[in-house]
C-alpha cells in the first residue's frame, strides 16, 4: 500500500510539473490573482516590453511605477540637489509611460537632502511621516537620502498614474520649493 501511495504521489507531482512547463500562450492571464504574485523575482523581466494596461497597479510599489534594474534603463538623467531648495535635471524631464529611467543623484549642498518618486498623494503622506520622524533616512527603491556631497542612484519604471511628483521630503524642503510635478506622456 505504501508503494502504491508513493507511486501515485510521484506521478501526480511529475505531471503537475510537466503541465506547468507547457505553452501558456492561450492562458487567460486576466483571471490570474496578481496580488499573490508580489513575491516573484521581477528583476530579470523586461518591463519595457510588457503591456501594463491590465496590471493590478495596486500591487505595485507606487501608483506611478516601481523600481527596475539599472541595466534595463532606456535613459539616464542626472539630478542635482542643492541648498537653494532646487531639483535640477540634465537633460530636462520629458518622460512617458513605460520609460525606465536611471536617475543619478548628487547632493551638491551642505545639508542632507532626499530624492523621492511617487504620486502627489504618496509624497504628501511621505512628508507627513517625515515631520514625525525628521531624521529618518531612506534607500528603498523609490526614495534615497543623501548627506552633503553624497551620490546615489534610483532606476524607476514609470507606469500607472500619469501625475508624478519628485521631491525632497525632509521637513520644510518641499514646502520651500524642492519638488517638481509632471505628467507622463502617453506611450
C-alpha angles and dihedrals in degrees: 000000000000091000091050092049092048091048092049092048092048092050092048093051095044093049090050090053091047092050092047091054093054131100112300098180093108093046119121099240091175089073093054119112100240093184090069090053093067091103093059121115103247095172094101096045120107097232094181092068096048126105104232097179093101099037121119096242090187087075092057125095093251138010087244100048144288143264117283135191112275092234090064094058115124092195142014124223123191114220123198120198116197141179091246083074095249132137111209122193128198112220097023117252115275103153135163138193111287096025115140108207130188108210113200104197128193127183103220091176134092095238132057119277135174136212115216132177122203148107119296090256093048091051092050090052090047091052090050090051092047091054089059093043105028096169095052115129125205140203102155107130097268098049136035128188117212130190120215110302095007124134128206144161140230123184111201134188108210114216137127120038112031096215108089132178126194114192151155102240098189103129111282097005100096089040088056090054105275095134139077131202122203140165121236113233117234115268 
